[in-house]
Amino acid sequence: MLRLQLRRLGIGIAAAACVALAMASYHRLQLASVPDIEAFIRQAEAPVFTQKEVQLVLSEQKTLLLETQKSTIRYDSTAIQINNAEKTIPKKEAATFNQLVVPYGKQTTLTLADGSRVWINAGSRLIYPVVFEKQKREIYVEGEIYMEVAHDAERPFSVHTGKMDVCVLGTKFYISSYGRDRTQEVVLLSGSVSVAPAGRPDHGIRIVPGQQAVLGASETLEVHEVQAESYISWIYGYLPFDNDRLSNILERLARYYNCRIECTPEAAALTLSGKLDLKDDLTEVLKILSVTAPIQLQIISPGNFRIDYNPASSRLN
């Protein structure tokens, strides 16, 4: 009888061990199946910013093309609403992560699942989850955005650019992270954020409203005092500049209007101050520049311009 009891006890222990092992294996499988935004970014195809339409990639099988110059996208509890509910997509048709590609010449406003709002400028890409996790909120940005993060002290919000990691709780800020630019920057309008080189949180810094954190080629962060509102002026349709190089101004105009602007080195080095109304036709915008600076405008073809340095005249010939 004692031997039988010991045998049953051994069987019970072995069975419990098997159950524990099975539960551990299932738990590991569940963890492994949890999507990771960094892995998704590595697998995602490189964006094409020269297409005419905004691309909302919902899954491998479903991509929406938005033709309007300025579009709106909103994620609510059950659906994705396009252009103020002009089109509605059930959330079940979307994969875990969505990708938004805004080409040159277009802009988009996106409301995320937690209520945070993002203004995405031309030539930009955003990768984000359809539903945020319970412990954290993460998105990936390439290009230029302005963001108002919904406050949630229990779930910090992180923005990754590939070169920078920005962590916030609830705030308003601007990010510029165009891939070909030598520098990336964060400008804070309200609240508080910490900025660090990607994967190096121990090298992070905290900035306050009115400050700009710049990450240069040396991967070190610098902080400057700036007029923060001027960095989000494109949301309101104008572009201010204060002693900026003409080459930088023309590059932003080319992105905004999806055009090509060639510039001679002498003209590119000019520095200008003022404000341009982006609601006007680009030809008119460039004509305004040509009557206020020693440059000459040539219209090569529709959407193709050339700027030459002309110290003898500041008017269009």
mmCIF file of C-alpha atoms in Angstrom:
data_model
loop_
_atom_site.group_PDB
_atom_site.id
_atom_site.type_symbol
_atom_site.label_atom_id
_atom_site.label_comp_id
_atom_site.label_asym_id
_atom_site.label_seq_id
_atom_site.Cartn_x
_atom_site.Cartn_y
_atom_site.Cartn_z
ATOM 1 C CA MET A 1 0.000 0.000 0.000
ATOM 2 C CA LEU A 2 2.811 2.400 0.855
ATOM 3 C CA ARG A 3 4.514 1.592 -2.422
ATOM 4 C CA LEU A 4 1.276 2.315 -4.341
ATOM 5 C CA GLN A 5 0.836 5.679 -2.593
ATOM 6 C CA LEU A 6 4.403 6.670 -3.400
ATOM 7 C CA ARG A 7 3.827 5.723 -7.012
ATOM 8 C CA ARG A 8 0.671 7.825 -7.182
ATOM 9 C CA LEU A 9 2.519 10.709 -5.522
ATOM 10 C CA GLY A 10 5.276 10.430 -8.131
ATOM 11 C CA ILE A 11 2.734 10.444 -10.927
ATOM 12 C CA GLY A 12 1.039 13.506 -9.387
ATOM 13 C CA ILE A 13 4.312 15.397 -9.129
ATOM 14 C CA ALA A 14 5.232 14.512 -12.718
ATOM 15 C CA ALA A 15 1.805 15.604 -13.950
ATOM 16 C CA ALA A 16 2.087 18.911 -12.068
ATOM 17 C CA ALA A 17 5.529 19.447 -13.554
ATOM 18 C CA CYS A 18 4.180 18.800 -17.043
ATOM 19 C CA VAL A 19 1.336 21.270 -16.497
ATOM 20 C CA ALA A 20 3.778 23.883 -15.197
ATOM 21 C CA LEU A 21 6.083 23.273 -18.169
ATOM 22 C CA ALA A 22 3.172 23.504 -20.594
ATOM 23 C CA MET A 23 1.980 26.751 -19.003
ATOM 24 C CA ALA A 24 5.494 28.194 -19.153
ATOM 25 C CA SER A 25 5.820 27.186 -22.800
ATOM 26 C CA TYR A 26 2.433 28.740 -23.593
ATOM 27 C CA HIS A 27 3.450 31.904 -21.758
ATOM 28 C CA ARG A 28 6.675 32.124 -23.764
ATOM 29 C CA LEU A 29 4.718 31.530 -26.968
ATOM 30 C CA GLN A 30 2.321 34.318 -26.055
ATOM 31 C CA LEU A 31 5.216 36.690 -25.342
ATOM 32 C CA ALA A 32 6.890 35.745 -28.596
ATOM 33 C CA SER A 33 3.648 36.413 -30.484
ATOM 34 C CA VAL A 34 3.298 39.931 -29.084
ATOM 35 C CA PRO A 35 4.104 42.275 -32.023
ATOM 36 C CA ASP A 36 7.115 44.529 -31.609
ATOM 37 C CA ILE A 37 7.162 47.923 -33.315
ATOM 38 C CA GLU A 38 10.929 47.868 -33.864
ATOM 39 C CA ALA A 39 10.703 44.498 -35.616
ATOM 40 C CA PHE A 40 7.836 45.806 -37.746
ATOM 41 C CA ILE A 41 9.862 48.874 -38.733
ATOM 42 C CA ARG A 42 12.780 46.710 -39.841
ATOM 43 C CA GLN A 43 10.490 44.608 -42.029
ATOM 44 C CA ALA A 44 8.417 47.471 -43.460
ATOM 45 C CA GLU A 45 9.087 48.526 -47.027
ATOM 46 C CA ALA A 46 10.828 51.837 -47.615
ATOM 47 C CA PRO A 47 8.274 54.602 -48.287
ATOM 48 C CA VAL A 48 7.871 56.284 -51.673
ATOM 49 C CA PHE A 49 7.202 59.990 -51.153
ATOM 50 C CA THR A 50 6.836 60.878 -54.844
ATOM 51 C CA GLN A 51 3.451 59.204 -55.269
ATOM 52 C CA LYS A 52 0.449 61.469 -55.648
ATOM 53 C CA GLU A 53 -1.775 59.975 -52.925
ATOM 54 C CA VAL A 54 -1.429 59.602 -49.172
ATOM 55 C CA GLN A 55 -1.008 55.900 -48.432
ATOM 56 C CA LEU A 56 -2.676 54.375 -45.371
ATOM 57 C CA VAL A 57 -1.361 50.816 -45.115
ATOM 58 C CA LEU A 58 -3.807 48.893 -42.918
ATOM 59 C CA SER A 59 -2.393 45.414 -43.590
ATOM 60 C CA GLU A 60 -0.460 43.467 -46.199
ATOM 61 C CA GLN A 61 -3.703 43.019 -48.108
ATOM 62 C CA LYS A 62 -5.276 46.464 -47.671
ATOM 63 C CA THR A 63 -3.935 49.932 -48.523
ATOM 64 C CA LEU A 64 -6.081 53.050 -48.831
ATOM 65 C CA LEU A 65 -5.102 55.895 -51.182
ATOM 66 C CA LEU A 66 -6.256 59.375 -50.129
ATOM 67 C CA GLU A 67 -6.245 61.923 -52.946
ATOM 68 C CA THR A 68 -7.134 65.128 -51.075
ATOM 69 C CA GLN A 69 -4.307 67.572 -50.390
ATOM 70 C CA LYS A 70 -5.179 67.693 -46.685
ATOM 71 C CA SER A 71 -6.763 64.569 -45.227
ATOM 72 C CA THR A 72 -7.925 63.534 -41.756
ATOM 73 C CA ILE A 73 -7.801 60.066 -40.190
ATOM 74 C CA ARG A 74 -9.329 59.143 -36.844
ATOM 75 C CA TYR A 75 -9.131 55.868 -34.892
ATOM 76 C CA ASP A 76 -11.985 55.319 -32.440
ATOM 77 C CA SER A 77 -13.025 52.284 -30.409
ATOM 78 C CA THR A 78 -14.446 50.312 -33.338
ATOM 79 C CA ALA A 79 -13.498 51.938 -36.639
ATOM 80 C CA ILE A 80 -11.128 54.112 -38.650
ATOM 81 C CA GLN A 81 -12.776 57.245 -40.010
ATOM 82 C CA ILE A 82 -11.360 58.953 -43.106
ATOM 83 C CA ASN A 83 -12.001 62.633 -43.891
ATOM 84 C CA ASN A 84 -14.639 63.214 -41.205
ATOM 85 C CA ALA A 85 -16.350 59.831 -41.671
ATOM 86 C CA GLU A 86 -16.539 60.195 -45.464
ATOM 87 C CA LYS A 87 -15.206 56.640 -45.417
ATOM 88 C CA THR A 88 -15.278 54.230 -42.437
ATOM 89 C CA ILE A 89 -13.140 51.101 -42.071
ATOM 90 C CA PRO A 90 -13.816 48.519 -39.327
ATOM 91 C CA LYS A 91 -10.792 48.085 -37.084
ATOM 92 C CA LYS A 92 -10.905 44.322 -37.608
ATOM 93 C CA GLU A 93 -9.664 44.927 -41.178
ATOM 94 C CA ALA A 94 -6.444 46.509 -39.864
ATOM 95 C CA ALA A 95 -3.304 44.685 -38.748
ATOM 96 C CA THR A 96 -1.649 45.340 -35.386
ATOM 97 C CA PHE A 97 0.480 48.154 -36.842
ATOM 98 C CA ASN A 98 -0.555 50.639 -39.508
ATOM 99 C CA GLN A 99 1.686 52.768 -41.680
ATOM 100 C CA LEU A 100 0.879 56.250 -42.956
ATOM 101 C CA VAL A 101 2.964 57.659 -45.824
ATOM 102 C CA VAL A 102 2.377 61.334 -46.654
ATOM 103 C CA PRO A 103 3.995 62.235 -50.004
ATOM 104 C CA TYR A 104 5.438 65.561 -51.070
ATOM 105 C CA GLY A 105 2.718 68.138 -51.582
ATOM 106 C CA LYS A 106 0.273 66.629 -49.056
ATOM 107 C CA GLN A 107 -0.554 66.899 -45.323
ATOM 108 C CA THR A 108 -2.540 64.681 -42.972
ATOM 109 C CA THR A 109 -3.999 64.997 -39.478
ATOM 110 C CA LEU A 110 -4.192 61.739 -37.514
ATOM 111 C CA THR A 111 -6.036 61.025 -34.262
ATOM 112 C CA LEU A 112 -4.621 57.924 -32.588
ATOM 113 C CA ALA A 113 -6.542 55.366 -30.530
ATOM 114 C CA ASP A 114 -5.690 57.109 -27.228
ATOM 115 C CA GLY A 115 -6.892 60.519 -28.465
ATOM 116 C CA SER A 116 -3.430 61.911 -29.231
ATOM 117 C CA ARG A 117 -3.322 64.075 -32.373
ATOM 118 C CA VAL A 118 -0.563 64.212 -34.966
ATOM 119 C CA TRP A 119 -0.117 66.702 -37.814
ATOM 120 C CA ILE A 120 2.066 65.071 -40.488
ATOM 121 C CA ASN A 121 3.834 67.265 -43.025
ATOM 122 C CA ALA A 122 4.831 66.443 -46.591
ATOM 123 C CA GLY A 123 7.426 63.729 -47.179
ATOM 124 C CA SER A 124 6.820 61.945 -43.871
ATOM 125 C CA ARG A 125 6.022 58.460 -42.584
ATOM 126 C CA LEU A 126 4.327 57.344 -39.373
ATOM 127 C CA ILE A 127 4.106 53.774 -38.003
ATOM 128 C CA TYR A 128 1.780 53.198 -35.051
ATOM 129 C CA PRO A 129 -0.384 50.496 -33.416
ATOM 130 C CA VAL A 130 -4.106 50.348 -34.037
ATOM 131 C CA VAL A 131 -4.535 49.897 -30.273
ATOM 132 C CA PHE A 132 -1.870 50.854 -27.731
ATOM 133 C CA GLU A 133 -0.608 48.376 -25.136
ATOM 134 C CA LYS A 134 -1.681 48.659 -21.491
ATOM 135 C CA GLN A 135 1.782 49.590 -20.214
ATOM 136 C CA LYS A 136 3.170 51.842 -22.969
ATOM 137 C CA ARG A 137 2.486 53.833 -26.130
ATOM 138 C CA GLU A 138 5.020 53.854 -28.966
ATOM 139 C CA ILE A 139 5.138 55.232 -32.512
ATOM 140 C CA TYR A 140 7.831 55.659 -35.186
ATOM 141 C CA VAL A 141 8.315 58.860 -37.192
ATOM 142 C CA GLU A 142 10.324 59.725 -40.262
ATOM 143 C CA GLY A 143 9.870 63.294 -41.465
ATOM 144 C CA GLU A 144 8.136 66.259 -39.843
ATOM 145 C CA ILE A 145 5.277 66.201 -37.338
ATOM 146 C CA TYR A 146 3.604 68.267 -34.675
ATOM 147 C CA MET A 147 1.972 66.269 -31.895
ATOM 148 C CA GLU A 148 -0.388 66.818 -28.969
ATOM 149 C CA VAL A 149 -0.174 63.770 -26.691
ATOM 150 C CA ALA A 150 -3.173 62.735 -24.597
ATOM 151 C CA HIS A 151 -2.100 62.627 -20.947
ATOM 152 C CA ASP A 152 -1.888 59.161 -19.379
ATOM 153 C CA ALA A 153 0.471 58.930 -16.417
ATOM 154 C CA GLU A 154 0.204 55.132 -16.391
ATOM 155 C CA ARG A 155 1.336 54.789 -20.022
ATOM 156 C CA PRO A 156 4.319 56.928 -21.064
ATOM 157 C CA PHE A 157 4.386 57.907 -24.728
ATOM 158 C CA SER A 158 7.542 57.260 -26.782
ATOM 159 C CA VAL A 159 8.406 58.520 -30.260
ATOM 160 C CA HIS A 160 11.243 56.800 -32.135
ATOM 161 C CA THR A 161 12.947 58.267 -35.203
ATOM 162 C CA GLY A 162 15.724 55.765 -35.768
ATOM 163 C CA LYS A 163 18.235 58.269 -34.395
ATOM 164 C CA MET A 164 16.359 59.650 -31.383
ATOM 165 C CA ASP A 165 14.040 58.392 -28.661
ATOM 166 C CA VAL A 166 11.601 60.948 -27.206
ATOM 167 C CA CYS A 167 9.645 60.094 -24.041
ATOM 168 C CA VAL A 168 6.643 62.148 -22.875
ATOM 169 C CA LEU A 169 3.677 61.889 -20.508
ATOM 170 C CA GLY A 170 1.431 64.592 -21.951
ATOM 171 C CA THR A 171 2.696 67.489 -24.008
ATOM 172 C CA LYS A 172 2.863 69.414 -27.293
ATOM 173 C CA PHE A 173 6.013 69.122 -29.387
ATOM 174 C CA TYR A 174 7.495 69.197 -32.871
ATOM 175 C CA ILE A 175 9.876 66.663 -34.424
ATOM 176 C CA SER A 176 11.931 66.896 -37.607
ATOM 177 C CA SER A 177 13.630 63.650 -38.591
ATOM 178 C CA TYR A 178 13.913 63.572 -42.357
ATOM 179 C CA GLY A 179 16.229 60.691 -43.206
ATOM 180 C CA ARG A 180 18.584 62.634 -45.443
ATOM 181 C CA ASP A 181 18.974 65.577 -43.058
ATOM 182 C CA ARG A 182 22.258 65.720 -41.165
ATOM 183 C CA THR A 183 20.511 66.744 -37.957
ATOM 184 C CA GLN A 184 17.284 65.810 -36.197
ATOM 185 C CA GLU A 185 15.461 68.014 -33.727
ATOM 186 C CA VAL A 186 12.728 68.185 -31.114
ATOM 187 C CA VAL A 187 11.063 71.480 -30.166
ATOM 188 C CA LEU A 188 8.850 71.609 -27.075
ATOM 189 C CA LEU A 189 5.788 73.870 -26.928
ATOM 190 C CA SER A 190 4.334 72.729 -23.605
ATOM 191 C CA GLY A 191 4.862 70.042 -20.979
ATOM 192 C CA SER A 192 8.130 68.178 -20.616
ATOM 193 C CA VAL A 193 10.007 65.605 -22.688
ATOM 194 C CA SER A 194 13.248 63.701 -22.438
ATOM 195 C CA VAL A 195 15.323 63.190 -25.577
ATOM 196 C CA ALA A 196 18.083 60.636 -26.055
ATOM 197 C CA PRO A 197 20.093 59.173 -28.935
ATOM 198 C CA ALA A 198 18.425 55.939 -30.052
ATOM 199 C CA GLY A 199 19.173 53.092 -27.661
ATOM 200 C CA ARG A 200 21.188 55.295 -25.280
ATOM 201 C CA PRO A 201 18.795 56.444 -22.541
ATOM 202 C CA ASP A 202 21.729 57.202 -20.227
ATOM 203 C CA HIS A 203 22.735 60.028 -22.609
ATOM 204 C CA GLY A 204 19.286 61.640 -22.523
ATOM 205 C CA ILE A 205 18.414 65.215 -21.621
ATOM 206 C CA ARG A 206 15.203 66.917 -20.527
ATOM 207 C CA ILE A 207 13.990 70.099 -22.211
ATOM 208 C CA VAL A 208 11.364 72.670 -21.214
ATOM 209 C CA PRO A 209 8.934 74.720 -23.345
ATOM 210 C CA GLY A 210 10.722 77.054 -25.736
ATOM 211 C CA GLN A 211 13.765 74.785 -26.039
ATOM 212 C CA GLN A 212 15.066 72.795 -28.975
ATOM 213 C CA ALA A 213 17.117 69.590 -28.693
ATOM 214 C CA VAL A 214 19.289 68.962 -31.754
ATOM 215 C CA LEU A 215 21.026 65.686 -32.544
ATOM 216 C CA GLY A 216 23.935 66.205 -34.925
ATOM 217 C CA ALA A 217 26.208 63.901 -36.890
ATOM 218 C CA SER A 218 28.337 63.313 -33.778
ATOM 219 C CA GLU A 219 25.240 61.842 -32.041
ATOM 220 C CA THR A 220 25.494 64.365 -29.214
ATOM 221 C CA LEU A 221 22.535 66.486 -28.146
ATOM 222 C CA GLU A 222 22.580 70.273 -27.967
ATOM 223 C CA VAL A 223 19.894 72.500 -26.437
ATOM 224 C CA HIS A 224 18.916 75.936 -27.798
ATOM 225 C CA GLU A 225 16.331 78.551 -26.888
ATOM 226 C CA VAL A 226 13.920 79.073 -29.816
ATOM 227 C CA GLN A 227 10.577 80.576 -30.828
ATOM 228 C CA ALA A 228 8.740 77.267 -30.638
ATOM 229 C CA GLU A 229 5.564 78.395 -32.427
ATOM 230 C CA SER A 230 7.469 79.165 -35.621
ATOM 231 C CA TYR A 231 8.297 75.465 -36.057
ATOM 232 C CA ILE A 232 4.649 74.479 -36.462
ATOM 233 C CA SER A 233 3.591 77.384 -38.671
ATOM 234 C CA TRP A 234 3.027 75.008 -41.624
ATOM 235 C CA ILE A 235 -0.070 73.757 -39.816
ATOM 236 C CA TYR A 236 -1.557 77.241 -40.256
ATOM 237 C CA GLY A 237 -0.337 77.726 -43.834
ATOM 238 C CA TYR A 238 2.696 79.978 -43.577
ATOM 239 C CA LEU A 239 6.471 79.657 -43.363
ATOM 240 C CA PRO A 240 8.481 82.133 -41.243
ATOM 241 C CA PHE A 241 12.239 82.403 -41.497
ATOM 242 C CA ASP A 242 14.774 84.445 -39.563
ATOM 243 C CA ASN A 243 18.225 84.788 -41.100
ATOM 244 C CA ASP A 244 17.794 81.354 -42.735
ATOM 245 C CA ARG A 245 19.735 80.159 -45.752
ATOM 246 C CA LEU A 246 17.780 80.321 -49.004
ATOM 247 C CA SER A 247 18.674 76.684 -49.681
ATOM 248 C CA ASN A 248 16.830 75.615 -46.506
ATOM 249 C CA ILE A 249 13.782 77.711 -47.396
ATOM 250 C CA LEU A 250 13.613 76.273 -50.913
ATOM 251 C CA GLU A 251 13.982 72.712 -49.629
ATOM 252 C CA ARG A 252 10.943 73.150 -47.379
ATOM 253 C CA LEU A 253 8.958 74.708 -50.234
ATOM 254 C CA ALA A 254 9.878 71.804 -52.532
ATOM 255 C CA ARG A 255 8.543 69.309 -49.973
ATOM 256 C CA TYR A 256 5.394 71.290 -49.322
ATOM 257 C CA TYR A 257 4.473 71.759 -52.997
ATOM 258 C CA ASN A 258 5.987 68.553 -54.414
ATOM 259 C CA CYS A 259 8.153 70.295 -56.969
ATOM 260 C CA ARG A 260 11.792 70.621 -57.995
ATOM 261 C CA ILE A 261 13.700 73.845 -57.295
ATOM 262 C CA GLU A 262 17.286 74.109 -58.500
ATOM 263 C CA CYS A 263 19.490 76.753 -56.895
ATOM 264 C CA THR A 264 22.971 78.008 -57.721
ATOM 265 C CA PRO A 265 25.531 77.937 -54.886
ATOM 266 C CA GLU A 266 25.660 81.742 -54.744
ATOM 267 C CA ALA A 267 21.900 81.989 -54.331
ATOM 268 C CA ALA A 268 21.754 79.081 -51.898
ATOM 269 C CA ALA A 269 24.117 80.854 -49.502
ATOM 270 C CA LEU A 270 21.891 83.954 -49.194
ATOM 271 C CA THR A 271 20.191 84.469 -45.819
ATOM 272 C CA LEU A 272 16.662 85.860 -45.606
ATOM 273 C CA SER A 273 14.123 86.923 -42.977
ATOM 274 C CA GLY A 274 10.373 87.205 -43.427
ATOM 275 C CA LYS A 275 7.233 85.111 -43.874
ATOM 276 C CA LEU A 276 5.681 83.326 -46.852
ATOM 277 C CA ASP A 277 2.008 82.477 -47.242
ATOM 278 C CA LEU A 278 1.913 78.793 -48.194
ATOM 279 C CA LYS A 279 -1.703 78.999 -49.329
ATOM 280 C CA ASP A 280 -0.654 80.779 -52.517
ATOM 281 C CA ASP A 281 0.436 79.106 -55.741
ATOM 282 C CA LEU A 282 4.153 78.198 -55.604
ATOM 283 C CA THR A 283 4.970 80.350 -58.638
ATOM 284 C CA GLU A 284 3.549 83.368 -56.822
ATOM 285 C CA VAL A 285 5.482 82.456 -53.653
ATOM 286 C CA LEU A 286 8.751 82.283 -55.596
ATOM 287 C CA LYS A 287 7.974 85.573 -57.343
ATOM 288 C CA ILE A 288 7.593 87.215 -53.924
ATOM 289 C CA LEU A 289 11.030 85.892 -52.978
ATOM 290 C CA SER A 290 12.515 87.168 -56.220
ATOM 291 C CA VAL A 291 11.340 90.761 -55.625
ATOM 292 C CA THR A 292 12.698 90.877 -52.081
ATOM 293 C CA ALA A 293 16.086 89.183 -52.604
ATOM 294 C CA PRO A 294 18.892 89.502 -55.177
ATOM 295 C CA ILE A 295 17.770 86.450 -57.115
ATOM 296 C CA GLN A 296 16.232 85.677 -60.481
ATOM 297 C CA LEU A 297 13.507 83.080 -61.028
ATOM 298 C CA GLN A 298 13.319 80.877 -64.093
ATOM 299 C CA ILE A 299 10.304 78.660 -64.728
ATOM 300 C CA ILE A 300 11.813 75.703 -66.570
ATOM 301 C CA SER A 301 8.590 73.679 -66.792
ATOM 302 C CA PRO A 302 5.473 73.128 -64.661
ATOM 303 C CA GLY A 303 6.728 72.146 -61.214
ATOM 304 C CA ASN A 304 10.364 72.751 -62.156
ATOM 305 C CA PHE A 305 12.122 76.015 -61.193
ATOM 306 C CA ARG A 306 15.624 77.473 -61.117
ATOM 307 C CA ILE A 307 16.917 80.208 -58.826
ATOM 308 C CA ASP A 308 20.009 82.222 -59.839
ATOM 309 C CA TYR A 309 21.945 84.827 -57.898
ATOM 310 C CA ASN A 310 21.491 88.263 -59.486
ATOM 311 C CA PRO A 311 23.013 91.116 -57.443
ATOM 312 C CA ALA A 312 22.077 93.672 -60.096
ATOM 313 C CA SER A 313 18.355 93.163 -59.720
ATOM 314 C CA SER A 314 15.888 91.895 -57.157
ATOM 315 C CA ARG A 315 12.944 91.781 -59.539
ATOM 316 C CA LEU A 316 11.663 88.999 -61.752
ATOM 317 C CA ASN A 317 12.768 89.419 -65.380
#
